[in-house]
Coordinates of N, CA, C and O in Angstrom, one line a residue:
X1 N 5.5 -5.5 -4.9 CA 4.1 -5.6 -4.4 C 3.3 -4.5 -5.1 O 3.7 -3.4 -5.3
X2 N 2.1 -4.9 -5.5 CA 1.2 -4.0 -6.2 C -0.1 -3.8 -5.3 O -0.8 -4.8 -5.1
X3 N -0.4 -2.6 -4.9 CA -1.6 -2.4 -4.2 C -2.5 -1.7 -5.2 O -2.2 -0.7 -5.8
X4 N -3.7 -2.2 -5.4 CA -4.6 -1.8 -6.5 C -5.5 -0.6 -6.0 O -5.8 -0.4 -4.9
X5 N -5.9 0.2 -7.0 CA -6.8 1.3 -6.8 C -8.1 0.7 -6.2 O -8.7 1.3 -5.3
X6 N -8.6 -0.4 -6.8 CA -9.8 -1.0 -6.3 C -9.5 -2.5 -6.1 O -9.6 -3.3 -7.0
X7 N -9.1 -2.9 -4.9 CA -8.8 -4.3 -4.6 C -10.0 -5.2 -4.8 O -11.1 -4.8 -4.5
X8 N -9.7 -6.3 -5.4 CA -10.8 -7.2 -5.8 C -11.1 -8.2 -4.6 O -10.3 -8.4 -3.7
X9 N -12.3 -8.6 -4.6 CA -12.8 -9.6 -3.6 C -12.5 -11.0 -4.2 O -12.6 -11.2 -5.4
X10 N -12.1 -11.9 -3.3 CA -11.8 -13.3 -3.7 C -12.7 -14.2 -2.8 O -12.2 -14.7 -1.8
X11 N -13.9 -14.4 -3.2 CA -14.8 -15.2 -2.4 C -14.3 -16.7 -2.3 O -13.7 -17.2 -3.3
X12 N -14.5 -17.3 -1.2 CA -14.1 -18.6 -1.0 C -12.6 -18.8 -0.6 O -12.2 -20.0 -0.3
X13 N -11.8 -17.8 -0.6 CA -10.4 -17.9 -0.2 C -10.2 -17.1 1.1 O -10.4 -15.8 1.1
X14 N -9.9 -17.8 2.2 CA -9.7 -17.1 3.4 C -8.5 -16.2 3.4 O -7.5 -16.6 2.8
X15 N -8.6 -15.1 4.1 CA -7.4 -14.2 4.2 C -6.2 -14.9 4.7 O -5.1 -14.7 4.2
X16 N -6.3 -15.7 5.8 CA -5.2 -16.4 6.4 C -4.6 -17.4 5.4 O -3.4 -17.5 5.3
X17 N -5.4 -18.1 4.7 CA -4.9 -19.1 3.7 C -4.2 -18.4 2.6 O -3.1 -18.8 2.2
X18 N -4.8 -17.3 2.1 CA -4.2 -16.5 1.0 C -2.8 -16.0 1.5 O -1.8 -16.1 0.7
X19 N -2.7 -15.4 2.7 CA -1.5 -14.8 3.1 C -0.4 -15.9 3.4 O 0.7 -15.7 3.0
X20 N -0.8 -17.0 4.0 CA 0.2 -18.0 4.3 C 0.7 -18.7 3.0 O 1.9 -18.9 2.9
X21 N -0.2 -18.9 2.1 CA 0.2 -19.5 0.8 C 1.2 -18.5 0.1 O 2.2 -19.0 -0.4
X22 N 0.9 -17.2 0.1 CA 1.8 -16.3 -0.6 C 3.2 -16.2 0.1 O 4.2 -16.2 -0.5
X23 N 3.1 -16.1 1.4 CA 4.4 -16.0 2.2 C 5.2 -17.3 2.0 O 6.4 -17.2 1.8
X24 N 4.6 -18.4 2.1 CA 5.4 -19.7 1.9 C 5.9 -19.9 0.5 O 6.9 -20.5 0.3
X25 N 5.1 -19.5 -0.5 CA 5.6 -19.5 -1.9 C 6.8 -18.7 -2.0 O 7.8 -19.1 -2.7
X26 N 6.8 -17.5 -1.4 CA 7.9 -16.6 -1.5 C 9.1 -17.2 -0.8 O 10.2 -17.2 -1.3
X27 N 8.9 -17.7 0.4 CA 10.0 -18.3 1.2 C 10.6 -19.5 0.4 O 11.8 -19.7 0.4
X28 N 9.7 -20.3 -0.2 CA 10.2 -21.5 -0.9 C 11.1 -21.1 -2.1 O 12.1 -21.7 -2.4
X29 N 10.7 -20.0 -2.8 CA 11.4 -19.6 -4.0 C 12.8 -19.0 -3.6 O 13.7 -19.0 -4.4
X30 N 12.9 -18.6 -2.3 CA 14.2 -18.1 -1.8 C 15.1 -19.2 -1.2 O 16.1 -19.0 -0.6
X31 N 14.5 -20.5 -1.2 CA 15.2 -21.6 -0.6 C 15.1 -21.7 0.9 O 15.9 -22.3 1.6
X32 N 14.1 -21.0 1.5 CA 13.9 -21.0 2.9 C 12.8 -22.0 3.3 O 12.0 -22.4 2.5
X33 N 12.8 -22.4 4.6 CA 11.8 -23.2 5.1 C 10.5 -22.5 5.1 O 10.4 -21.3 5.4
X34 N 9.4 -23.3 4.8 CA 8.1 -22.7 4.9 C 7.7 -22.5 6.4 O 8.2 -23.2 7.2
X35 N 6.9 -21.5 6.6 CA 6.4 -21.3 8.0 C 5.3 -22.3 8.4 O 4.5 -22.6 7.5
X36 N 5.4 -22.8 9.6 CA 4.4 -23.7 10.1 C 3.1 -22.8 10.3 O 3.2 -21.6 10.4
X37 N 2.0 -23.5 10.5 CA 0.8 -22.8 10.8 C 0.9 -22.0 12.1 O 0.5 -20.8 12.1
X38 N 1.5 -22.5 13.1 CA 1.7 -21.8 14.4 C 2.6 -20.6 14.2 O 2.3 -19.5 14.8
X39 N 3.7 -20.8 13.5 CA 4.7 -19.7 13.3 C 4.0 -18.5 12.5 O 4.1 -17.4 12.9
X40 N 3.3 -18.9 11.5 CA 2.6 -17.9 10.6 C 1.5 -17.2 11.5 O 1.5 -16.0 11.4
X41 N 0.8 -17.9 12.2 CA -0.3 -17.3 13.1 C 0.3 -16.3 14.0 O -0.2 -15.1 14.2
X42 N 1.4 -16.6 14.6 CA 2.1 -15.7 15.5 C 2.5 -14.4 14.8 O 2.3 -13.3 15.3
X43 N 3.1 -14.5 13.7 CA 3.6 -13.4 12.9 C 2.5 -12.5 12.4 O 2.5 -11.3 12.5
X44 N 1.5 -13.2 11.8 CA 0.4 -12.4 11.2 C -0.4 -11.6 12.2 O -0.8 -10.5 12.0
X45 N -0.6 -12.2 13.4 CA -1.3 -11.5 14.4 C -0.5 -10.3 14.9 O -1.1 -9.3 15.2
X46 N 0.8 -10.5 15.1 CA 1.7 -9.4 15.5 C 1.6 -8.3 14.5 O 1.5 -7.1 14.8
X47 N 1.8 -8.6 13.2 CA 1.8 -7.6 12.1 C 0.4 -6.9 12.1 O 0.3 -5.6 12.0
X48 N -0.7 -7.6 12.2 CA -2.0 -7.0 12.2 C -2.2 -6.0 13.4 O -2.7 -4.9 13.2
X49 N -1.7 -6.4 14.5 CA -1.8 -5.6 15.7 C -0.9 -4.3 15.5 O -1.4 -3.2 15.8
X50 N 0.3 -4.4 15.0 CA 1.1 -3.3 14.7 C 0.4 -2.3 13.7 O 0.6 -1.1 13.9
X51 N -0.3 -2.8 12.8 CA -1.0 -2.0 11.8 C -2.4 -1.6 12.1 O -3.1 -1.1 11.3
X52 N -2.8 -1.9 13.4 CA -4.1 -1.6 13.9 C -5.2 -2.2 13.0 O -6.2 -1.6 12.7
X53 N -5.0 -3.5 12.7 CA -6.0 -4.2 11.9 C -6.7 -5.2 12.8 O -6.0 -6.0 13.5
X54 N -8.0 -5.2 12.8 CA -8.8 -6.1 13.6 C -8.6 -7.5 13.3 O -8.6 -7.9 12.1
X55 N -8.2 -8.3 14.2 CA -8.0 -9.8 14.0 C -9.1 -10.5 13.3 O -8.9 -11.5 12.7
X56 N -10.4 -9.9 13.5 CA -11.5 -10.6 12.8 C -11.4 -10.5 11.3 O -11.9 -11.4 10.6
X57 N -10.7 -9.5 10.8 CA -10.5 -9.4 9.3 C -9.8 -10.6 8.8 O -10.0 -11.0 7.7
X58 N -8.9 -11.1 9.6 CA -8.1 -12.2 9.2 C -8.9 -13.5 8.9 O -8.5 -14.4 8.2
X59 N -10.0 -13.6 9.6 CA -10.9 -14.8 9.5 C -11.8 -14.8 8.3 O -12.5 -15.8 8.0
X60 N -11.9 -13.6 7.6 CA -12.9 -13.5 6.5 C -12.2 -13.8 5.2 O -11.0 -13.8 5.1
X61 N -13.1 -14.1 4.2 CA -12.5 -14.3 2.8 C -11.9 -13.0 2.3 O -12.2 -11.9 2.8
X62 N -10.9 -13.1 1.5 CA -10.1 -11.9 1.0 C -11.0 -10.8 0.4 O -11.7 -11.0 -0.6
X63 N -11.1 -9.7 1.2 CA -11.8 -8.5 0.8 C -13.3 -8.6 0.7 O -14.0 -7.6 0.3
X64 N -13.9 -9.8 0.9 CA -15.3 -10.0 0.8 C -16.1 -9.2 1.9 O -15.8 -9.5 3.1
X65 N -16.9 -8.3 1.5 CA -17.7 -7.5 2.4 C -16.8 -6.4 3.2 O -17.3 -5.8 4.1
X66 N -15.6 -6.2 2.7 CA -14.7 -5.2 3.4 C -15.1 -3.8 2.9 O -15.5 -3.7 1.7
X67 N -15.0 -2.8 3.7 CA -15.2 -1.5 3.3 C -13.9 -1.1 2.5 O -12.9 -1.8 2.4
X68 N -14.0 0.1 1.8 CA -12.8 0.5 1.0 C -11.6 0.6 1.9 O -10.5 0.2 1.5
X69 N -11.7 1.2 3.1 CA -10.6 1.3 4.0 C -10.1 0.0 4.5 O -8.9 -0.2 4.6
X70 N -11.0 -1.0 4.8 CA -10.5 -2.3 5.2 C -9.7 -3.0 4.0 O -8.7 -3.7 4.3
X71 N -10.2 -2.9 2.8 CA -9.5 -3.5 1.7 C -8.1 -2.9 1.6 O -7.1 -3.6 1.4
X72 N -7.9 -1.6 1.7 CA -6.6 -1.0 1.6 C -5.7 -1.4 2.8 O -4.6 -1.6 2.6
X73 N -6.3 -1.5 4.0 CA -5.5 -1.9 5.1 C -5.1 -3.3 5.0 O -4.0 -3.7 5.4
X74 N -6.0 -4.1 4.4 CA -5.6 -5.5 4.2 C -4.5 -5.6 3.2 O -3.6 -6.5 3.4
X75 N -4.4 -4.8 2.2 CA -3.3 -4.7 1.3 C -2.0 -4.4 2.0 O -0.9 -4.9 1.8
X76 N -2.1 -3.4 3.0 CA -0.9 -3.0 3.7 C -0.4 -4.2 4.6 O 0.8 -4.5 4.7
X77 N -1.4 -5.0 5.1 CA -1.0 -6.2 5.9 C -0.3 -7.2 4.9 O 0.7 -7.8 5.3
X78 N -0.8 -7.4 3.7 CA -0.2 -8.3 2.8 C 1.2 -7.8 2.5 O 2.2 -8.6 2.5
X79 N 1.4 -6.5 2.3 CA 2.7 -5.9 2.0 C 3.7 -6.2 3.2 O 4.8 -6.5 3.0
X80 N 3.1 -6.0 4.4 CA 4.0 -6.2 5.6 C 4.4 -7.7 5.7 O 5.5 -8.0 6.1
X81 N 3.5 -8.6 5.4 CA 3.9 -10.0 5.5 C 4.8 -10.4 4.4 O 5.7 -11.3 4.6
X82 N 4.7 -9.9 3.2 CA 5.6 -10.3 2.1 C 6.9 -9.5 2.0 O 7.8 -10.0 1.4
X83 N 7.0 -8.4 2.7 CA 8.2 -7.6 2.8 C 8.9 -7.4 1.5 O 10.1 -7.8 1.3
X84 N 8.2 -6.9 0.5 CA 8.8 -6.7 -0.8 C 9.9 -5.6 -0.8 O 9.9 -4.7 0.1
X85 N 10.7 -5.6 -1.9 CA 11.7 -4.6 -2.0 C 11.2 -3.4 -2.7 O 11.7 -2.3 -2.6
X86 N 10.1 -3.6 -3.5 CA 9.5 -2.5 -4.3 C 8.0 -2.6 -4.1 O 7.4 -3.7 -4.3
X87 N 7.4 -1.5 -3.8 CA 5.9 -1.4 -3.6 C 5.3 -0.4 -4.5 O 5.8 0.8 -4.5
X88 N 4.3 -0.8 -5.3 CA 3.6 0.2 -6.1 C 2.2 0.3 -5.6 O 1.5 -0.6 -5.5
X89 N 1.9 1.6 -5.2 CA 0.6 1.9 -4.6 C -0.2 2.7 -5.6 O 0.1 3.9 -5.8
X90 N -1.1 2.0 -6.3 CA -1.9 2.7 -7.4 C -3.1 3.4 -6.8 O -4.1 2.7 -6.5
X91 N -3.0 4.7 -6.6 CA -4.1 5.5 -6.1 C -4.7 4.8 -4.9 O -6.0 4.7 -4.8
X92 N -3.9 4.5 -4.0 CA -4.3 3.8 -2.7 C -5.3 4.7 -1.9 O -5.9 4.2 -1.0
X93 N -5.4 6.0 -2.2 CA -6.2 6.9 -1.5 C -7.7 6.9 -2.1 O -8.5 7.5 -1.5
X94 N -7.9 6.3 -3.2 CA -9.2 6.3 -3.8 C -10.3 5.7 -2.9 O -10.1 4.6 -2.4
X95 N -11.3 6.5 -2.8 CA -12.5 6.0 -2.0 C -12.3 5.9 -0.5 O -13.1 5.3 0.2
X96 N -11.3 6.5 0.0 CA -11.0 6.5 1.4 C -11.5 7.7 2.1 O -11.2 8.8 1.6
X97 N -12.1 7.6 3.3 CA -12.4 8.8 4.1 C -11.1 9.2 4.8 O -10.1 8.5 4.7
X98 N -11.1 10.3 5.4 CA -9.9 10.9 6.0 C -9.3 9.9 7.1 O -8.0 9.7 7.1
X99 N -10.1 9.3 7.9 CA -9.6 8.4 8.9 C -8.9 7.2 8.3 O -7.8 6.8 8.7
X100 N -9.6 6.6 7.3 CA -9.0 5.4 6.7 C -7.7 5.7 5.9 O -6.8 5.0 6.0
X101 N -7.7 6.9 5.3 CA -6.5 7.3 4.6 C -5.3 7.5 5.6 O -4.2 7.1 5.3
X102 N -5.6 8.0 6.7 CA -4.5 8.2 7.8 C -4.0 6.8 8.2 O -2.8 6.6 8.4
X103 N -4.9 5.9 8.4 CA -4.5 4.5 8.9 C -3.7 3.9 7.8 O -2.7 3.2 8.1
X104 N -4.1 4.0 6.6 CA -3.3 3.4 5.5 C -1.9 4.1 5.4 O -0.9 3.4 5.3
X105 N -1.9 5.4 5.5 CA -0.6 6.1 5.4 C 0.3 5.7 6.6 O 1.5 5.5 6.4
X106 N -0.3 5.5 7.8 CA 0.5 5.1 8.9 C 1.1 3.7 8.7 O 2.3 3.4 9.0
X107 N 0.3 2.8 8.0 CA 0.8 1.5 7.7 C 2.0 1.6 6.7 O 3.0 0.9 6.9
X108 N 1.8 2.4 5.7 CA 2.9 2.6 4.7 C 4.1 3.1 5.4 O 5.3 2.6 5.2
X109 N 4.0 4.2 6.2 CA 5.1 4.8 6.8 C 5.8 3.8 7.8 O 7.1 3.8 7.9
X110 N 5.1 2.9 8.4 CA 5.6 1.9 9.3 C 6.5 0.9 8.5 O 7.4 0.3 9.1
X111 N 6.2 0.7 7.2 CA 6.9 -0.3 6.4 C 8.1 0.4 5.6 O 8.8 -0.3 4.9
X112 N 8.3 1.7 5.8 CA 9.4 2.3 5.1 C 10.7 1.9 5.7 O 10.9 2.0 6.9
X113 N 11.6 1.4 4.8 CA 12.9 1.1 5.3 C 13.9 1.5 4.2 O 13.5 1.8 3.0
X114 N 15.2 1.5 4.5 CA 16.2 1.8 3.6 C 16.2 0.9 2.4 O 16.5 1.4 1.2
X115 N 15.9 -0.3 2.5 CA 16.0 -1.3 1.4 C 14.7 -1.5 0.7 O 14.5 -2.4 -0.1
X116 N 13.7 -0.7 0.9 CA 12.4 -0.8 0.3 C 12.0 0.5 -0.4 O 11.9 1.5 0.2
X117 N 11.7 0.3 -1.7 CA 11.2 1.5 -2.5 C 9.7 1.5 -2.6 O 9.0 0.5 -2.6
X118 N 9.2 2.7 -2.7 CA 7.7 2.9 -2.9 C 7.5 3.8 -4.1 O 8.1 4.9 -4.2
X119 N 6.6 3.4 -4.9 CA 6.1 4.3 -6.0 C 4.6 4.5 -5.7 O 3.8 3.6 -5.7
X120 N 4.3 5.7 -5.2 CA 3.0 6.1 -4.8 C 2.3 6.9 -5.9 O 2.8 8.0 -6.2
X121 N 1.3 6.4 -6.5 CA 0.6 7.0 -7.6 C -0.7 7.7 -7.0 O -1.5 7.0 -6.4
X122 N -0.8 9.0 -7.1 CA -1.9 9.7 -6.6 C -2.2 11.0 -7.4 O -1.3 11.5 -8.1
X123 N -3.4 11.5 -7.3 CA -3.8 12.7 -7.9 C -3.9 13.8 -6.8 O -4.2 15.0 -7.2
X124 N -3.7 13.5 -5.6 CA -4.1 14.4 -4.5 C -3.0 14.6 -3.5 O -2.4 13.6 -3.0
X125 N -2.8 15.8 -3.1 CA -1.8 16.1 -2.1 C -2.2 15.5 -0.7 O -1.3 15.2 0.1
X126 N -3.5 15.3 -0.5 CA -3.9 14.9 0.9 C -3.2 13.6 1.3 O -2.8 13.4 2.5
X127 N -2.9 12.7 0.4 CA -2.1 11.5 0.7 C -0.7 11.8 1.0 O -0.1 11.3 2.0
X128 N -0.1 12.8 0.3 CA 1.3 13.1 0.5 C 1.5 14.0 1.7 O 2.6 14.2 2.1
X129 N 0.4 14.4 2.3 CA 0.5 15.1 3.6 C 0.9 14.1 4.7 O 1.4 14.5 5.7
X130 N 0.6 12.8 4.4 CA 0.8 11.8 5.4 C 1.9 10.8 5.0 O 2.6 10.3 5.9
X131 N 2.1 10.6 3.7 CA 3.3 9.8 3.2 C 4.2 10.8 2.5 O 3.9 11.2 1.4
X132 N 5.2 11.2 3.2 CA 6.1 12.3 2.7 C 7.0 11.7 1.6 O 7.8 10.8 1.8
X133 N 6.9 12.2 0.3 CA 7.7 11.7 -0.8 C 9.1 12.2 -0.7 O 9.4 13.3 -0.2
X134 N 10.0 11.4 -1.2 CA 11.4 11.9 -1.4 C 11.6 12.6 -2.7 O 12.3 13.6 -2.8
X135 N 10.9 12.0 -3.7 CA 10.9 12.6 -5.1 C 9.5 12.6 -5.6 O 8.8 11.6 -5.4
X136 N 9.2 13.6 -6.4 CA 7.9 13.7 -7.0 C 8.1 13.8 -8.6 O 8.9 14.6 -9.0
X137 N 7.3 12.9 -9.3 CA 7.3 13.0 -10.7 C 5.9 13.4 -11.2 O 5.0 12.8 -10.7
X138 N 5.9 14.3 -12.2 CA 4.6 14.6 -12.8 C 4.5 13.9 -14.1 O 5.5 14.1 -14.9
X139 N 3.4 13.2 -14.4 CA 3.3 12.5 -15.7 C 2.1 13.1 -16.5 O 1.1 13.6 -15.9
X140 N 2.3 13.1 -17.8 CA 1.3 13.5 -18.7 C 1.5 12.7 -20.0 O 2.6 12.5 -20.4
X141 N 0.4 12.2 -20.5 CA 0.5 11.3 -21.7 C 1.5 10.2 -21.6 O 2.2 9.9 -22.5
X142 N 1.5 9.6 -20.4 CA 2.4 8.4 -20.2 C 3.9 8.7 -20.1 O 4.7 7.8 -20.1
X143 N 4.3 10.0 -19.9 CA 5.7 10.4 -19.8 C 5.9 11.2 -18.6 O 5.0 12.0 -18.2
X144 N 7.0 11.1 -18.0 CA 7.4 12.0 -16.9 C 7.8 13.3 -17.5 O 8.7 13.4 -18.3
X145 N 7.1 14.4 -17.1 CA 7.4 15.7 -17.7 C 8.1 16.6 -16.8 O 8.7 17.6 -17.2
X146 N 8.1 16.3 -15.5 CA 8.8 17.2 -14.5 C 9.1 16.4 -13.3 O 8.3 15.5 -12.8
X147 N 10.3 16.6 -12.7 CA 10.7 15.9 -11.5 C 11.2 16.9 -10.5 O 11.8 17.9 -10.9
X148 N 10.9 16.7 -9.2 CA 11.3 17.6 -8.2 C 11.1 17.0 -6.8 O 10.9 15.8 -6.7
X149 N 11.2 17.8 -5.8 CA 11.0 17.3 -4.4 C 9.6 17.5 -4.0 O 8.7 17.7 -4.9
X150 N 9.3 17.3 -2.7 CA 7.9 17.4 -2.3 C 7.2 18.7 -2.6 O 6.0 18.8 -2.7
X151 N 8.0 19.7 -2.7 CA 7.4 21.1 -3.1 C 6.8 21.1 -4.4 O 5.8 21.8 -4.7
X152 N 7.2 20.2 -5.3 CA 6.5 20.1 -6.7 C 5.1 19.6 -6.5 O 4.2 20.2 -7.2
X153 N 4.8 18.7 -5.7 CA 3.4 18.3 -5.5 C 2.6 19.4 -4.9 O 1.4 19.6 -5.3
X154 N 3.2 20.2 -4.0 CA 2.5 21.3 -3.4 C 2.2 22.4 -4.5 O 1.1 23.0 -4.5
X155 N 3.2 22.6 -5.4 CA 3.0 23.5 -6.5 C 1.8 23.2 -7.3 O 0.9 24.0 -7.7
X156 N 1.7 21.9 -7.7 CA 0.6 21.4 -8.5 C -0.7 21.5 -7.7 O -1.8 21.9 -8.3
X157 N -0.7 21.2 -6.4 CA -1.9 21.3 -5.6 C -2.4 22.8 -5.6 O -3.6 23.0 -5.7
X158 N -1.5 23.7 -5.5 CA -1.9 25.1 -5.5 C -2.2 25.8 -6.8 O -3.1 26.6 -6.9
X159 N -1.5 25.3 -7.9 CA -1.6 26.0 -9.2 C -2.2 25.2 -10.3 O -2.4 25.7 -11.4
X160 N -2.4 23.9 -10.0 CA -2.8 23.0 -11.1 C -1.7 22.6 -12.0 O -0.5 22.9 -11.8
X161 N -2.0 22.0 -13.1 CA -1.0 21.4 -14.1 C -0.7 22.4 -15.2 O 0.3 22.2 -15.9
X162 N -1.5 23.4 -15.4 CA -1.4 24.3 -16.6 C 0.0 24.8 -16.8 O 0.5 24.7 -18.0
X163 N 0.6 25.4 -15.8 CA 1.9 26.0 -15.9 C 3.0 24.9 -16.3 O 3.8 25.2 -17.2
X164 N 2.9 23.8 -15.7 CA 3.9 22.7 -16.0 C 3.7 22.2 -17.4 O 4.6 22.0 -18.2
X165 N 2.4 22.0 -17.8 CA 2.2 21.6 -19.2 C 2.6 22.6 -20.2 O 3.2 22.2 -21.3
X166 N 2.5 23.9 -19.9 CA 2.9 24.9 -20.8 C 4.5 24.9 -20.9 O 5.0 25.2 -22.0
X167 N 5.1 24.7 -19.8 CA 6.6 24.6 -19.8 C 7.2 23.6 -20.7 O 8.2 23.8 -21.4
X168 N 6.5 22.4 -20.8 CA 7.1 21.3 -21.6 C 6.5 21.3 -23.0 O 6.9 20.4 -23.8
X169 N 5.5 22.2 -23.3 CA 4.9 22.2 -24.6 C 5.9 22.6 -25.7 O 6.8 23.4 -25.5

């Protein structure tokens, strides 16, 4: 699953239609029965409620007129419905106020399981205060230049990148 830094709007495509089509395509590819409209409605409403997503969002076209926080929460709902094994969150904190960021982080944390990996791309510790990383990689010029635990992100937050860049130069 890929959550975009700036999720796009898809005018004319209802959120429910988009989600149900994606879920059923995934189920079909695994050889599973497609969900009926009634089954899907029950599951999506329950997931939205768990993630504190207003049911009215489900009735709107995908991301059309959504705030930045609504777009990101909508992606979290998509992720919850698709149950991917690997999730890439590309600067999912971009453009979010503190409250929206906390809601998105809560959604991500609710979806953390032993069988699901997350690659969280961020420039800011503030997201990592809410989504605790297991491993932190620092990248420069498209390469991983240093790896460590959560303390590495705190080190960068406090000291910047200069020392790490000097280490690998």
